[in-house]
Amino acid sequence: MAALVPTEAAASLDPAGAAETAEAAELSRVLSRLLPGLEADSKLGRRRALEALQRALEAARPEAPDGDPAAAAAAFQGPWARLLLPRLLRCLADPAERCRALAVHLLDLGLRRAARPRDALPRLLPALAARLAGPEPARRPPPEACEELRLALVQLLHLAVRLSGAALAPHLDDAVRVLRCTLLDPFAAVRRESCECAAGLARATPDHFHMQSESLIGPLMQSISHQHWKVRVAVIEATGTVIQFGSGKSVDDVLPHFAQRLFDDVPQVRQAVTRVAGAWLLSLRDRCSFFHKLLPLLLSSLDDEIPEIACGAAGLWEQVGLRWQMENEEELKDKLDFAGPPPAHHPSPGSRPGLGCRELVVRNLSKILPAICHDITDWVVGTRVKSAQLLAVLLLHAEAHITQHLEPVLRTLLRACADEETAVVRSCARSAELIGTFVSPEVFLKLILSTLRKSPSPSGLLVLASVIRGCPREALQPHVKVIAVELAHAHICQGSEKRLYGERLLQCVQAVVSVSREDCRGAGVPLVEVLVTVLALWGPAGLGAKVQETLAELAAVESMDGSQELFRAHVGALLERLAASHQDWTSHSKELLQFDVVLTHSGPALGEALPQLVPILRSCLQPARDPPMRLKLFSTLTGLLLGARETVDSQGQFHGYLDTLIKDIFVPNLQWHAGRTAAAIRTAAVSCLWALVSSGVLSDEQIQEVQEMLMPQILTTLEEDSQMTRLISCRIINVFLKTSDGVIDPDKFIKIYPELLKRLDDVSNEVRLAATSTLVTWLERVRNEAGKCYYQSNIQHLYRELLVYLDDPESAIQDAVLEALKAGSVLFPDLLVREMEAVLHKHRSPTHCEQLLQHLQALPPAP
């Protein structure tokens, strides 16, 4: 009773205190009545006791009379700490899972209602560590087997961190030991809650956390690649906070893992990396020493495929630049006070990075570039893509400062532009364009052209095309001819037969034309030569249409009307260059393909270039030269002669070279030589001759000259194995006979019809019909001769032979022979009647003989 006197006296002096004490006493009586049930032997009894405690605490919420929450919490503090807390902590090890769950719930409730939750930490933290970490967390699973209860326990720890704040510092060891284990928990929700708890612990104990922060990095990095993306996001955010309030020494351990998360398929993960990197760059204690390591993380996100991430990264980067600019304002004073406008040809002058951003990149570029140059050729595609994108971003910020790093950058681009991944090549081409924008052409051309001279490659040509595309016109103007001449060199423009090489070479020309415009006029010949080469080597591979477009564009900038006028201006120079090597041409010579392109695309310009053209043809079509090459040239020449009025005779001067064409080209190639190759060449020569005589550019007198020189050779080709040769030979003889208005040598004339008669036995009906038609022309030619009696015996022989074919199994041949006999019947009709009567009884059908007889009867009598 003596002990109660001071209490009663105090209560009488302080009514509020008396009320508080009364509430606490009432709660103590309730707890004292229920707590013995927690010691029951049966789990059912313990569970009922815990449920009764839960109902009592939830139903009886003590409040001070004046409604002060602080007073209510103070009233709860005593019974909670003295009676309930120790017993609930013992219940955390209860064998019954339901009892443990109720104990955790009551602990959560008690912490929230207690006035001084920090007073529970000396007992609570060891108990949580015993349930979640155990004595050796690295080797054994946690004592708590239920994953939902482990989650509840971690949430309880998180609550204690939030409510206790800096008071948790003495117990930091236990908290970190728990988190090291729960950060690796098999249950994903436990890992997420542990990450949030670790971040809260770092913020709650900033003065002491740095001593323990490094021990959390290992478990965090083991969870950063967890299969659940929400766990990965939580780990990244927790790592950012742990390092922010902890030790900067861990940055090096974390960066490789963060860099890998930039390739994550989930946008939220990449966004988390971006936010953390930006936060570090803004507020990390030792951020200046980590700029060269952190900048790539943030700048890589500027090209993210998700616009929200890219915009967020751009905003953070702008803040970083402004923050650094403010911190170094004195050092940047001159640049700030005398800031000039963006470079005239800046790719995006309206969104040029700020001075702070540019200076940050410039000062750290030498440290970042080696890593990029290494990773841009990594075996992982994603690494190469990100590195190429980052290089372009860095060059955009560095601007003219690229020059001091130009050699390693170009060397890297040459390797990376050979990548099979389109995204890598596209980003590298963008980087090369930026080099062209910010670096003097005199500098980059010296490096690029020397590399192409040593080892031409598609990647080198792409880099050259890209830097030209990015270069300002006025800066490029003095170097246009140098570039064109270099590209026209054989070892560059003929450096490879692969289609990709041709594409890149064409891109170089397109870049020069599109950038330089009218400045190309002084480099027209080498540019056309390169385009001719591309068309010759890769036109059949699908580049023909693009070359034609480029030729049209080049003609436009040279104020010419189409590509044919462009060829007219340069065909002489092109043929002159080709003539320098034509003595060594074979069918495999690339110059032969170029020559073919010049001939087929020059059109009317060839009529002006005959002095250069004919000597090349005469030399290359000699019998001693490469046979496949001669076949190719004869094919090309045939195409030209078929349209001679629009090609070789466009100026009406072709007749001056006819004698050379016949004597030096056709005569040698129509001579008989053994072998299939020789036969193929004769076929090509005959086809070419047919194109000449049927083109309409030769007068009758000129055809007569051709006939006098080539008739013996053509009669010989009637015996060729090739059906085409025999057919064309018949047609050529027909043309010769029709245009021969002068007196024909009878001895030569008589030799023609026997050869034609032999063709009536040809295996091809087409050849037989052509021979019959030619015989009609021969008979008409005899009819016009004054001394036709000289040919009577030959005509009689011809009648006799034709009457045999009048009974041919093929009706078309019968009709053609009938027309031939009708045409020749006017020469010696009586003789024809006698010959017909002699064989009439031998014919299977007399129909055609009767028709011929009717025709003869209708003829007027001879004078």
PDB file of N, CA and C in Angstrom, residues 759-773 801-802 804-821 844 848:
ATOM      1  N   ARG A 759      19.703 -27.515-148.984  1.00  0.00           N
ATOM      2  CA  ARG A 759      18.984 -27.149-147.763  1.00  0.00           C
ATOM      3  C   ARG A 759      17.544 -27.629-147.781  1.00  0.00           C
ATOM      4  N   LEU A 760      17.040 -28.078-149.006  1.00  0.00           N
ATOM      5  CA  LEU A 760      15.692 -28.628-149.054  1.00  0.00           C
ATOM      6  C   LEU A 760      15.616 -29.985-148.379  1.00  0.00           C
ATOM      7  N   ASP A 761      16.760 -30.576-148.130  1.00  0.00           N
ATOM      8  CA  ASP A 761      16.809 -31.829-147.368  1.00  0.00           C
ATOM      9  C   ASP A 761      17.145 -31.587-145.903  1.00  0.00           C
ATOM     10  N   ASP A 762      17.102 -30.354-145.472  1.00  0.00           N
ATOM     11  CA  ASP A 762      17.483 -30.020-144.100  1.00  0.00           C
ATOM     12  C   ASP A 762      16.508 -30.646-143.103  1.00  0.00           C
ATOM     13  N   VAL A 763      16.991 -30.909-141.904  1.00  0.00           N
ATOM     14  CA  VAL A 763      16.136 -31.493-140.868  1.00  0.00           C
ATOM     15  C   VAL A 763      15.136 -30.470-140.329  1.00  0.00           C
ATOM     16  N   SER A 764      15.387 -29.219-140.569  1.00  0.00           N
ATOM     17  CA  SER A 764      14.504 -28.165-140.068  1.00  0.00           C
ATOM     18  C   SER A 764      13.613 -27.661-141.196  1.00  0.00           C
ATOM     19  N   ASN A 765      12.323 -27.709-140.978  1.00  0.00           N
ATOM     20  CA  ASN A 765      11.398 -27.192-141.982  1.00  0.00           C
ATOM     21  C   ASN A 765      11.554 -25.694-142.171  1.00  0.00           C
ATOM     22  N   GLU A 766      11.955 -25.004-141.078  1.00  0.00           N
ATOM     23  CA  GLU A 766      12.151 -23.563-141.169  1.00  0.00           C
ATOM     24  C   GLU A 766      13.291 -23.241-142.139  1.00  0.00           C
ATOM     25  N   VAL A 767      14.359 -24.003-142.057  1.00  0.00           N
ATOM     26  CA  VAL A 767      15.479 -23.810-142.980  1.00  0.00           C
ATOM     27  C   VAL A 767      15.049 -24.161-144.401  1.00  0.00           C
ATOM     28  N   ARG A 768      14.283 -25.200-144.572  1.00  0.00           N
ATOM     29  CA  ARG A 768      13.827 -25.614-145.906  1.00  0.00           C
ATOM     30  C   ARG A 768      12.961 -24.529-146.539  1.00  0.00           C
ATOM     31  N   LEU A 769      12.076 -23.951-145.731  1.00  0.00           N
ATOM     32  CA  LEU A 769      11.223 -22.887-146.259  1.00  0.00           C
ATOM     33  C   LEU A 769      12.049 -21.660-146.637  1.00  0.00           C
ATOM     34  N   ALA A 770      13.054 -21.327-145.782  1.00  0.00           N
ATOM     35  CA  ALA A 770      13.913 -20.186-146.099  1.00  0.00           C
ATOM     36  C   ALA A 770      14.718 -20.444-147.370  1.00  0.00           C
ATOM     37  N   ALA A 771      15.185 -21.665-147.549  1.00  0.00           N
ATOM     38  CA  ALA A 771      15.933 -22.009-148.766  1.00  0.00           C
ATOM     39  C   ALA A 771      15.040 -21.928-149.985  1.00  0.00           C
ATOM     40  N   THR A 772      13.807 -22.377-149.847  1.00  0.00           N
ATOM     41  CA  THR A 772      12.860 -22.306-150.968  1.00  0.00           C
ATOM     42  C   THR A 772      12.573 -20.862-151.341  1.00  0.00           C
ATOM     43  N   SER A 773      12.384 -20.011-150.327  1.00  0.00           N
ATOM     44  CA  SER A 773      12.148 -18.597-150.599  1.00  0.00           C
ATOM     45  C   SER A 773      13.344 -17.967-151.307  1.00  0.00           C
ATOM     46  N   GLU A 801      14.652 -31.189-159.666  1.00  0.00           N
ATOM     47  CA  GLU A 801      14.804 -31.371-158.225  1.00  0.00           C
ATOM     48  C   GLU A 801      13.600 -30.819-157.461  1.00  0.00           C
ATOM     49  N   LEU A 802      13.094 -29.687-157.916  1.00  0.00           N
ATOM     50  CA  LEU A 802      11.958 -29.100-157.215  1.00  0.00           C
ATOM     51  C   LEU A 802      10.712 -29.952-157.347  1.00  0.00           C
ATOM     52  N   VAL A 804      10.588 -33.068-157.318  1.00  0.00           N
ATOM     53  CA  VAL A 804      10.669 -34.129-156.309  1.00  0.00           C
ATOM     54  C   VAL A 804      10.083 -33.640-154.975  1.00  0.00           C
ATOM     55  N   TYR A 805      10.412 -32.417-154.604  1.00  0.00           N
ATOM     56  CA  TYR A 805       9.943 -31.881-153.323  1.00  0.00           C
ATOM     57  C   TYR A 805       8.508 -31.398-153.384  1.00  0.00           C
ATOM     58  N   LEU A 806       7.962 -31.366-154.623  1.00  0.00           N
ATOM     59  CA  LEU A 806       6.546 -31.013-154.760  1.00  0.00           C
ATOM     60  C   LEU A 806       5.656 -32.098-154.158  1.00  0.00           C
ATOM     61  N   ASP A 807       6.227 -33.288-153.987  1.00  0.00           N
ATOM     62  CA  ASP A 807       5.501 -34.399-153.386  1.00  0.00           C
ATOM     63  C   ASP A 807       5.996 -34.661-151.961  1.00  0.00           C
ATOM     64  N   ASP A 808       6.517 -33.621-151.312  1.00  0.00           N
ATOM     65  CA  ASP A 808       7.072 -33.754-149.958  1.00  0.00           C
ATOM     66  C   ASP A 808       5.972 -34.101-148.952  1.00  0.00           C
ATOM     67  N   PRO A 809       6.287 -34.855-147.911  1.00  0.00           N
ATOM     68  CA  PRO A 809       5.277 -35.182-146.896  1.00  0.00           C
ATOM     69  C   PRO A 809       4.720 -33.961-146.179  1.00  0.00           C
ATOM     70  N   GLU A 810       5.502 -32.901-146.108  1.00  0.00           N
ATOM     71  CA  GLU A 810       5.045 -31.696-145.422  1.00  0.00           C
ATOM     72  C   GLU A 810       4.302 -30.796-146.392  1.00  0.00           C
ATOM     73  N   SER A 811       3.063 -30.480-146.068  1.00  0.00           N
ATOM     74  CA  SER A 811       2.250 -29.670-146.972  1.00  0.00           C
ATOM     75  C   SER A 811       2.827 -28.269-147.136  1.00  0.00           C
ATOM     76  N   ALA A 812       3.410 -27.719-146.042  1.00  0.00           N
ATOM     77  CA  ALA A 812       3.989 -26.376-146.139  1.00  0.00           C
ATOM     78  C   ALA A 812       5.135 -26.356-147.146  1.00  0.00           C
ATOM     79  N   ILE A 813       5.925 -27.398-147.156  1.00  0.00           N
ATOM     80  CA  ILE A 813       7.031 -27.483-148.110  1.00  0.00           C
ATOM     81  C   ILE A 813       6.477 -27.614-149.533  1.00  0.00           C
ATOM     82  N   GLN A 814       5.428 -28.415-149.694  1.00  0.00           N
ATOM     83  CA  GLN A 814       4.801 -28.565-151.023  1.00  0.00           C
ATOM     84  C   GLN A 814       4.329 -27.208-151.551  1.00  0.00           C
ATOM     85  N   ASP A 815       3.645 -26.446-150.673  1.00  0.00           N
ATOM     86  CA  ASP A 815       3.137 -25.142-151.102  1.00  0.00           C
ATOM     87  C   ASP A 815       4.285 -24.213-151.473  1.00  0.00           C
ATOM     88  N   ALA A 816       5.350 -24.216-150.671  1.00  0.00           N
ATOM     89  CA  ALA A 816       6.480 -23.330-150.943  1.00  0.00           C
ATOM     90  C   ALA A 816       7.163 -23.724-152.253  1.00  0.00           C
ATOM     91  N   VAL A 817       7.337 -25.013-152.493  1.00  0.00           N
ATOM     92  CA  VAL A 817       7.973 -25.479-153.737  1.00  0.00           C
ATOM     93  C   VAL A 817       7.090 -25.147-154.935  1.00  0.00           C
ATOM     94  N   LEU A 818       5.767 -25.267-154.760  1.00  0.00           N
ATOM     95  CA  LEU A 818       4.841 -24.916-155.843  1.00  0.00           C
ATOM     96  C   LEU A 818       5.014 -23.448-156.229  1.00  0.00           C
ATOM     97  N   GLU A 819       5.151 -22.575-155.207  1.00  0.00           N
ATOM     98  CA  GLU A 819       5.346 -21.164-155.493  1.00  0.00           C
ATOM     99  C   GLU A 819       6.681 -20.935-156.191  1.00  0.00           C
ATOM    100  N   ALA A 820       7.684 -21.696-155.816  1.00  0.00           N
ATOM    101  CA  ALA A 820       8.984 -21.564-156.482  1.00  0.00           C
ATOM    102  C   ALA A 820       8.906 -21.989-157.942  1.00  0.00           C
ATOM    103  N   LEU A 821       8.200 -23.080-158.208  1.00  0.00           N
ATOM    104  CA  LEU A 821       8.060 -23.545-159.604  1.00  0.00           C
ATOM    105  C   LEU A 821       7.237 -22.569-160.423  1.00  0.00           C
ATOM    106  N   ARG A 844       2.466 -39.132-155.115  1.00  0.00           N
ATOM    107  CA  ARG A 844       1.383 -39.749-154.356  1.00  0.00           C
ATOM    108  C   ARG A 844       0.057 -39.049-154.617  1.00  0.00           C
ATOM    109  N   HIS A 848      -0.873 -30.918-156.636  1.00  0.00           N
ATOM    110  CA  HIS A 848       0.012 -29.789-156.851  1.00  0.00           C
ATOM    111  C   HIS A 848       0.516 -29.732-158.284  1.00  0.00           C
TER     112      HIS A 848
END
